[in-house]
């Protein structure tokens, strides 16, 4: 198993940057068919239209006036959406998009996705529609000219006017479409009500499936936001189906322990790092002095997440006789343990 993963720059320009987690450095990403990238746009920064080979969910880490344009397959118009901190924005396979920071502060978005059909397993490959990296730029000028009925001068202007490869700045004199105030294509997970069975004074967990946010179902993913106060503990959980969980540390630092049938890791984590929980492995979290905030995806629309503490714990469901034999304890000690398991909060504060 691998330790927490750090990204490498894919592109860095004055208008912004994009960082990737590379499967060449972290083979576990390729083996488990998940991928991630982080976009930073400075004010007036713009990402040219493109599509990707991974279905993913974006989570806005910072910024209040982001704008994204989405073009769905076989559609003749684009959907324009406003983004702010805490928003989830799914980008399913086949959707083309552009991104813009219309605010006065930086816009930062983490993308977490599955790469089972990706060109490079464990990586998000982008297919750009304008500029020097565009698909059209790869064809011969003669072919492009004939395709669009352009003369030589028009073809040159069409292919070469945009000199920026992926990210560029929009001038104040240039404008982009304005998004409506509300949209069914975004969901603010920061403002959503936490899961009823996983909340407390020391933090909360918010799970978003298509039952809460129908559009996320098109990505085939589930998003989870976990916020732990200083020195709080998140009791262990596991996904009781063959699905992976990819976790990004959005704020703070702490420790994440991951345990499987024959291996485990005990890792110190900090903001900006990525960590993978393989299929069926259990994961627990300890927040540091500044707390710990994580955004993650599970590669399923309706994953079954099992708790190992609390009233819904699998340990609570065991009969007293099976519990006593399994742990080799007396009936009296079984009753003590069961009461503590039943009353345990999934999020435990430092004073609990």
Short mmCIF file of C-alpha atoms in Angstrom, two decimals:
data_model
loop_
_atom_site.label_atom_id
_atom_site.label_comp_id
_atom_site.label_asym_id
_atom_site.label_seq_id
_atom_site.Cartn_x
_atom_site.Cartn_y
_atom_site.Cartn_z
CA UNK A 1 0.00 0.00 0.00
CA UNK A 2 1.11 3.54 -0.67
CA UNK A 3 1.48 6.55 1.59
CA UNK A 4 -0.25 9.93 1.02
CA UNK A 5 0.28 11.22 -2.50
CA UNK A 6 1.45 14.66 -3.63
CA UNK A 7 0.70 16.18 -7.05
CA UNK A 8 3.04 17.40 -9.77
CA UNK A 9 2.46 20.49 -11.95
CA UNK A 10 0.96 19.75 -15.35
CA UNK A 11 0.78 23.36 -16.48
CA UNK A 12 1.66 26.62 -14.69
CA UNK A 13 1.07 30.03 -16.27
CA UNK A 14 0.30 33.50 -14.96
CA UNK A 15 -3.45 32.91 -15.27
CA UNK A 16 -3.41 29.73 -13.20
CA UNK A 17 -2.17 26.17 -12.88
CA UNK A 18 -3.23 22.55 -13.02
CA UNK A 19 -1.62 19.80 -10.92
CA UNK A 20 -1.95 16.05 -11.38
CA UNK A 21 -1.31 12.93 -9.34
CA UNK A 22 0.71 10.76 -11.71
CA UNK A 23 0.16 6.99 -11.93
CA UNK A 24 3.83 6.64 -12.90
CA UNK A 25 4.67 7.77 -9.35
CA UNK A 26 1.65 6.21 -7.66
CA UNK A 27 0.82 2.89 -9.42
CA UNK A 28 -2.01 2.26 -6.96
CA UNK A 29 -4.05 4.88 -8.86
CA UNK A 30 -3.78 2.90 -12.08
CA UNK A 31 -4.45 -0.44 -10.41
CA UNK A 32 -7.60 0.87 -8.75
CA UNK A 33 -8.67 2.98 -11.75
CA UNK A 34 -9.08 6.32 -9.96
CA UNK A 35 -7.57 9.72 -10.75
CA UNK A 36 -7.34 13.29 -9.48
CA UNK A 37 -6.31 16.80 -10.50
CA UNK A 38 -6.35 20.26 -8.94
CA UNK A 39 -7.15 23.46 -10.83
CA UNK A 40 -6.17 26.96 -9.66
CA UNK A 41 -7.44 29.99 -11.59
CA UNK A 42 -6.31 33.52 -10.85
CA UNK A 43 -8.86 36.33 -11.29
CA UNK A 44 -9.92 36.45 -14.98
CA UNK A 45 -8.28 33.05 -15.57
CA UNK A 46 -9.95 30.89 -18.21
CA UNK A 47 -9.63 27.20 -19.16
CA UNK A 48 -10.34 26.67 -22.86
CA UNK A 49 -13.08 24.17 -23.87
CA UNK A 50 -12.13 20.52 -23.55
CA UNK A 51 -13.42 17.08 -22.64
CA UNK A 52 -11.80 14.33 -20.59
CA UNK A 53 -11.64 10.54 -20.53
CA UNK A 54 -12.67 10.28 -16.86
CA UNK A 55 -16.00 10.82 -15.17
CA UNK A 56 -15.28 13.07 -12.17
CA UNK A 57 -16.66 15.35 -9.47
CA UNK A 58 -15.19 18.79 -8.78
CA UNK A 59 -15.27 20.34 -5.30
CA UNK A 60 -14.63 24.08 -4.96
CA UNK A 61 -11.95 24.57 -2.31
CA UNK A 62 -11.93 28.38 -2.52
CA UNK A 63 -13.47 31.17 -4.58
CA UNK A 64 -16.90 32.77 -4.85
CA UNK A 65 -17.40 33.72 -8.50
CA UNK A 66 -16.44 30.75 -10.60
CA UNK A 67 -18.22 30.09 -13.87
CA UNK A 68 -18.33 26.83 -15.79
CA UNK A 69 -19.87 26.08 -19.15
CA UNK A 70 -21.05 22.53 -19.87
CA UNK A 71 -21.97 21.09 -23.26
CA UNK A 72 -23.66 17.71 -23.10
CA UNK A 73 -23.37 15.11 -25.87
CA UNK A 74 -25.73 15.63 -28.81
CA UNK A 75 -26.89 19.00 -27.43
CA UNK A 76 -26.78 22.25 -29.41
CA UNK A 77 -26.46 24.65 -26.48
CA UNK A 78 -24.29 25.08 -23.39
CA UNK A 79 -25.31 25.17 -19.75
CA UNK A 80 -23.61 27.94 -17.74
CA UNK A 81 -23.26 27.48 -13.98
CA UNK A 82 -22.00 29.65 -11.12
CA UNK A 83 -19.53 28.11 -8.64
CA UNK A 84 -18.60 29.08 -5.09
CA UNK A 85 -16.73 27.53 -2.19
CA UNK A 86 -18.28 24.24 -1.08
CA UNK A 87 -19.97 23.46 -4.40
CA UNK A 88 -19.92 20.03 -5.99
CA UNK A 89 -19.90 20.02 -9.80
CA UNK A 90 -20.01 16.59 -11.50
CA UNK A 91 -18.50 16.31 -15.00
CA UNK A 92 -19.67 13.00 -16.50
CA UNK A 93 -17.93 11.28 -19.39
CA UNK A 94 -18.67 12.90 -22.74
CA UNK A 95 -19.34 16.38 -21.33
CA UNK A 96 -17.25 19.24 -22.73
CA UNK A 97 -16.53 22.18 -20.42
CA UNK A 98 -14.79 25.53 -19.97
CA UNK A 99 -13.91 27.21 -16.64
CA UNK A 100 -13.56 30.87 -15.67
CA UNK A 101 -12.75 32.85 -12.52
CA UNK A 102 -14.93 35.96 -12.57
CA UNK A 103 -13.99 36.93 -9.00
CA UNK A 104 -11.33 39.03 -7.31
CA UNK A 105 -9.68 36.11 -5.46
CA UNK A 106 -8.31 32.74 -6.54
CA UNK A 107 -10.63 29.93 -7.61
CA UNK A 108 -9.41 26.44 -6.68
CA UNK A 109 -11.13 23.14 -7.51
CA UNK A 110 -10.13 19.56 -6.74
CA UNK A 111 -11.32 16.92 -9.23
CA UNK A 112 -11.73 13.30 -8.09
CA UNK A 113 -12.78 10.65 -10.59
CA UNK A 114 -12.74 7.10 -11.85
CA UNK A 115 -10.49 6.12 -14.75
CA UNK A 116 -11.75 2.67 -15.72
CA UNK A 117 -12.10 3.77 -19.37
CA UNK A 118 -9.24 6.27 -19.38
CA UNK A 119 -6.59 6.47 -22.08
CA UNK A 120 -3.99 6.16 -19.30
CA UNK A 121 -5.31 4.28 -16.24
CA UNK A 122 -4.98 6.38 -13.09
CA UNK A 123 -4.73 9.65 -15.04
CA UNK A 124 -7.16 12.22 -16.43
CA UNK A 125 -6.35 12.96 -20.08
CA UNK A 126 -7.77 16.15 -21.58
CA UNK A 127 -8.78 16.60 -25.20
CA UNK A 128 -8.65 20.30 -25.98
CA UNK A 129 -10.90 21.99 -28.52
CA UNK A 130 -8.96 25.24 -29.16
CA UNK A 131 -5.39 26.52 -29.10
CA UNK A 132 -2.09 24.81 -29.96
CA UNK A 133 -3.01 21.59 -28.15
CA UNK A 134 -6.43 21.31 -29.77
CA UNK A 135 -7.62 18.29 -31.70
CA UNK A 136 -8.21 20.50 -34.74
CA UNK A 137 -4.62 21.72 -34.60
CA UNK A 138 -3.51 18.13 -35.12
CA UNK A 139 -5.22 17.88 -38.50
CA UNK A 140 -3.69 19.40 -41.59
CA UNK A 141 -4.73 23.01 -42.38
CA UNK A 142 -5.99 21.84 -45.77
CA UNK A 143 -8.29 19.31 -44.13
CA UNK A 144 -9.61 21.86 -41.61
CA UNK A 145 -10.16 24.43 -44.35
CA UNK A 146 -12.18 22.00 -46.45
CA UNK A 147 -14.16 20.77 -43.44
CA UNK A 148 -15.34 24.27 -42.52
CA UNK A 149 -15.25 25.85 -45.98
CA UNK A 150 -12.51 28.32 -44.96
CA UNK A 151 -9.92 29.96 -47.16
CA UNK A 152 -6.24 29.90 -46.22
CA UNK A 153 -6.28 33.14 -44.23
CA UNK A 154 -9.45 32.16 -42.35
CA UNK A 155 -8.00 28.73 -41.54
CA UNK A 156 -4.82 30.26 -40.13
CA UNK A 157 -6.82 32.68 -37.98
CA UNK A 158 -9.10 29.88 -36.78
CA UNK A 159 -6.23 27.58 -35.78
CA UNK A 160 -3.54 29.96 -34.58
CA UNK A 161 -5.18 33.03 -33.01
CA UNK A 162 -5.27 31.34 -29.59
CA UNK A 163 -1.64 30.83 -28.54
CA UNK A 164 -2.36 29.57 -25.00
CA UNK A 165 -2.37 25.81 -24.59
CA UNK A 166 -4.92 25.31 -21.78
CA UNK A 167 -5.21 28.29 -19.41
CA UNK A 168 -5.25 31.95 -20.40
CA UNK A 169 -6.43 35.35 -19.12
CA UNK A 170 -9.62 37.05 -20.29
CA UNK A 171 -9.30 40.79 -20.80
CA UNK A 172 -11.68 43.15 -19.00
CA UNK A 173 -13.08 44.14 -22.40
CA UNK A 174 -14.02 40.53 -23.10
CA UNK A 175 -17.13 38.99 -21.61
CA UNK A 176 -18.50 35.50 -21.08
CA UNK A 177 -22.06 34.24 -20.55
CA UNK A 178 -23.57 35.01 -17.15
CA UNK A 179 -24.91 32.04 -15.19
CA UNK A 180 -28.37 31.94 -13.59
CA UNK A 181 -28.58 32.25 -9.82
CA UNK A 182 -29.64 28.65 -9.30
CA UNK A 183 -28.79 25.47 -11.18
CA UNK A 184 -29.60 21.77 -10.88
CA UNK A 185 -26.04 20.97 -11.94
CA UNK A 186 -24.31 22.11 -8.72
CA UNK A 187 -24.81 21.20 -5.07
CA UNK A 188 -23.26 23.01 -2.11
CA UNK A 189 -22.14 20.20 0.16
CA UNK A 190 -20.75 22.68 2.72
CA UNK A 191 -24.25 24.02 3.37
CA UNK A 192 -26.02 20.65 3.25
CA UNK A 193 -27.37 18.91 6.35
CA UNK A 194 -24.94 16.29 7.71
CA UNK A 195 -25.86 12.63 7.78
CA UNK A 196 -28.27 12.07 10.65
CA UNK A 197 -26.34 9.14 12.12
CA UNK A 198 -22.87 10.66 11.66
CA UNK A 199 -22.78 14.01 13.38
CA UNK A 200 -21.90 15.44 16.75
CA UNK A 201 -20.35 18.34 18.55
CA UNK A 202 -16.88 17.31 17.37
CA UNK A 203 -17.63 17.26 13.64
CA UNK A 204 -19.91 15.88 10.95
CA UNK A 205 -20.05 13.75 7.83
CA UNK A 206 -22.13 14.65 4.77
CA UNK A 207 -22.75 12.06 2.05
CA UNK A 208 -24.15 13.09 -1.33
CA UNK A 209 -25.66 10.48 -3.64
CA UNK A 210 -28.11 10.92 -6.51
CA UNK A 211 -31.01 10.75 -4.03
CA UNK A 212 -29.88 14.18 -2.72
CA UNK A 213 -28.35 15.49 -5.94
CA UNK A 214 -29.68 13.69 -9.05
CA UNK A 215 -27.02 15.03 -11.41
CA UNK A 216 -24.19 13.35 -9.51
CA UNK A 217 -25.70 10.03 -10.55
CA UNK A 218 -24.57 10.67 -14.12
CA UNK A 219 -20.96 10.60 -12.92
CA UNK A 220 -21.41 7.19 -11.27
CA UNK A 221 -19.86 8.56 -8.09
CA UNK A 222 -20.75 9.43 -4.50
CA UNK A 223 -19.17 12.40 -2.68
CA UNK A 224 -18.44 12.58 1.06
CA UNK A 225 -17.37 15.60 3.11
CA UNK A 226 -15.91 14.94 6.57
CA UNK A 227 -15.18 17.78 8.98
CA UNK A 228 -13.43 16.94 12.25
CA UNK A 229 -12.69 19.45 14.98
CA UNK A 230 -9.29 19.65 16.68
CA UNK A 231 -8.16 16.24 18.00
CA UNK A 232 -11.45 14.57 17.08
CA UNK A 233 -11.65 10.95 15.90
CA UNK A 234 -13.75 9.45 13.11
CA UNK A 235 -14.62 5.86 13.96
CA UNK A 236 -13.64 3.23 11.35
CA UNK A 237 -15.82 2.49 8.34
CA UNK A 238 -15.60 0.29 5.27
CA UNK A 239 -17.45 0.00 1.96
CA UNK A 240 -19.13 -3.40 1.92
CA UNK A 241 -18.89 -3.68 -1.88
CA UNK A 242 -16.02 -3.73 -4.42
CA UNK A 243 -15.61 0.05 -4.67
CA UNK A 244 -12.62 2.30 -3.98
CA UNK A 245 -12.56 5.53 -1.99
CA UNK A 246 -10.29 8.40 -2.98
CA UNK A 247 -9.71 10.99 -0.23
CA UNK A 248 -8.34 14.53 -0.61
CA UNK A 249 -7.27 16.48 2.47
CA UNK A 250 -8.93 19.86 1.96
CA UNK A 251 -7.93 21.49 5.24
CA UNK A 252 -5.87 20.87 8.37
CA UNK A 253 -3.80 17.82 9.14
CA UNK A 254 -4.01 14.59 11.08
CA UNK A 255 -3.60 10.86 10.73
CA UNK A 256 -5.41 8.33 8.53
CA UNK A 257 -5.20 4.61 9.25
CA UNK A 258 -6.21 2.09 6.57
CA UNK A 259 -6.44 -1.62 7.38
CA UNK A 260 -7.05 -4.60 5.12
CA UNK A 261 -6.85 -8.37 5.37
CA UNK A 262 -3.05 -8.52 5.12
CA UNK A 263 -1.74 -4.94 5.06
CA UNK A 264 -2.19 -1.56 6.67
CA UNK A 265 -0.89 1.99 6.63
CA UNK A 266 -0.67 4.56 9.41
CA UNK A 267 -0.08 7.88 7.65
CA UNK A 268 0.35 11.47 8.72
CA UNK A 269 -1.63 13.61 6.26
CA UNK A 270 -1.84 17.33 5.56
CA UNK A 271 -3.76 19.72 3.32
CA UNK A 272 -3.26 19.07 -0.38
CA UNK A 273 -2.52 15.36 -0.15
CA UNK A 274 -4.41 12.46 -1.66
CA UNK A 275 -4.87 8.98 -0.20
CA UNK A 276 -6.59 5.88 -1.56
CA UNK A 277 -8.67 3.37 0.40
CA UNK A 278 -8.71 0.10 -1.59
CA UNK A 279 -11.79 -2.07 -1.96
CA UNK A 280 -13.15 -3.50 1.30
CA UNK A 281 -10.43 -1.89 3.48
CA UNK A 282 -11.47 -0.09 6.67
CA UNK A 283 -10.39 3.51 7.31
CA UNK A 284 -10.21 5.62 10.46
CA UNK A 285 -9.18 9.26 10.95
CA UNK A 286 -7.59 11.35 13.72
CA UNK A 287 -7.71 15.15 13.44
CA UNK A 288 -4.71 17.23 14.45
CA UNK A 289 -4.57 20.44 16.48
CA UNK A 290 -6.13 22.46 13.63
CA UNK A 291 -8.82 19.93 12.77
CA UNK A 292 -9.13 17.83 9.62
CA UNK A 293 -11.38 18.28 6.61
CA UNK A 294 -11.56 15.72 3.80
CA UNK A 295 -13.53 15.50 0.56
CA UNK A 296 -13.73 12.07 -1.02
CA UNK A 297 -15.46 10.02 -3.69
CA UNK A 298 -16.58 6.42 -3.74
CA UNK A 299 -16.76 4.85 -7.20
CA UNK A 300 -20.45 3.92 -6.94
CA UNK A 301 -23.79 5.73 -7.00
CA UNK A 302 -25.21 4.04 -3.89
CA UNK A 303 -22.36 2.51 -1.86
CA UNK A 304 -23.07 0.54 1.29
CA UNK A 305 -20.87 2.11 3.98
CA UNK A 306 -20.65 0.11 7.20
CA UNK A 307 -19.74 1.60 10.57
CA UNK A 308 -17.69 -0.24 13.18
CA UNK A 309 -19.10 1.86 16.04
CA UNK A 310 -22.55 3.12 16.99
CA UNK A 311 -26.05 1.72 16.84
CA UNK A 312 -25.72 0.69 13.19
CA UNK A 313 -22.38 -1.07 13.71
CA UNK A 314 -22.02 -4.63 12.46
CA UNK A 315 -20.54 -5.46 15.89
CA UNK A 316 -23.74 -4.25 17.56
CA UNK A 317 -25.77 -6.57 15.35
CA UNK A 318 -23.95 -9.72 16.48
CA UNK A 319 -25.77 -11.93 18.98
CA UNK A 320 -24.30 -11.95 22.52
CA UNK A 321 -23.24 -15.58 22.16
CA UNK A 322 -21.40 -15.00 18.86
CA UNK A 323 -19.80 -11.84 20.26
CA UNK A 324 -18.52 -13.68 23.35
CA UNK A 325 -17.08 -16.57 21.36
CA UNK A 326 -15.59 -14.35 18.65
CA UNK A 327 -13.73 -12.08 21.08
CA UNK A 328 -13.25 -14.76 23.79
CA UNK A 329 -14.77 -12.61 26.52
CA UNK A 330 -17.17 -13.22 29.37
CA UNK A 331 -20.85 -12.36 29.22
CA UNK A 332 -20.26 -9.49 31.65
CA UNK A 333 -17.47 -8.00 29.54
CA UNK A 334 -19.54 -8.49 26.38
CA UNK A 335 -22.32 -6.39 27.91
CA UNK A 336 -19.84 -3.65 28.82
CA UNK A 337 -18.32 -3.65 25.32
CA UNK A 338 -21.69 -3.70 23.60
CA UNK A 339 -22.94 -0.72 25.60
CA UNK A 340 -19.82 1.23 24.66
CA UNK A 341 -20.07 0.22 20.99
CA UNK A 342 -23.76 1.13 20.88
CA UNK A 343 -23.27 4.51 22.53
CA UNK A 344 -20.11 5.41 20.65
CA UNK A 345 -20.43 8.44 18.38
CA UNK A 346 -19.07 8.07 14.83
CA UNK A 347 -17.29 11.41 15.47
CA UNK A 348 -15.62 11.54 18.89
CA UNK A 349 -14.30 14.73 20.46
CA UNK A 350 -11.07 14.99 22.43
CA UNK A 351 -13.02 15.33 25.71
CA UNK A 352 -15.32 12.34 25.06
#
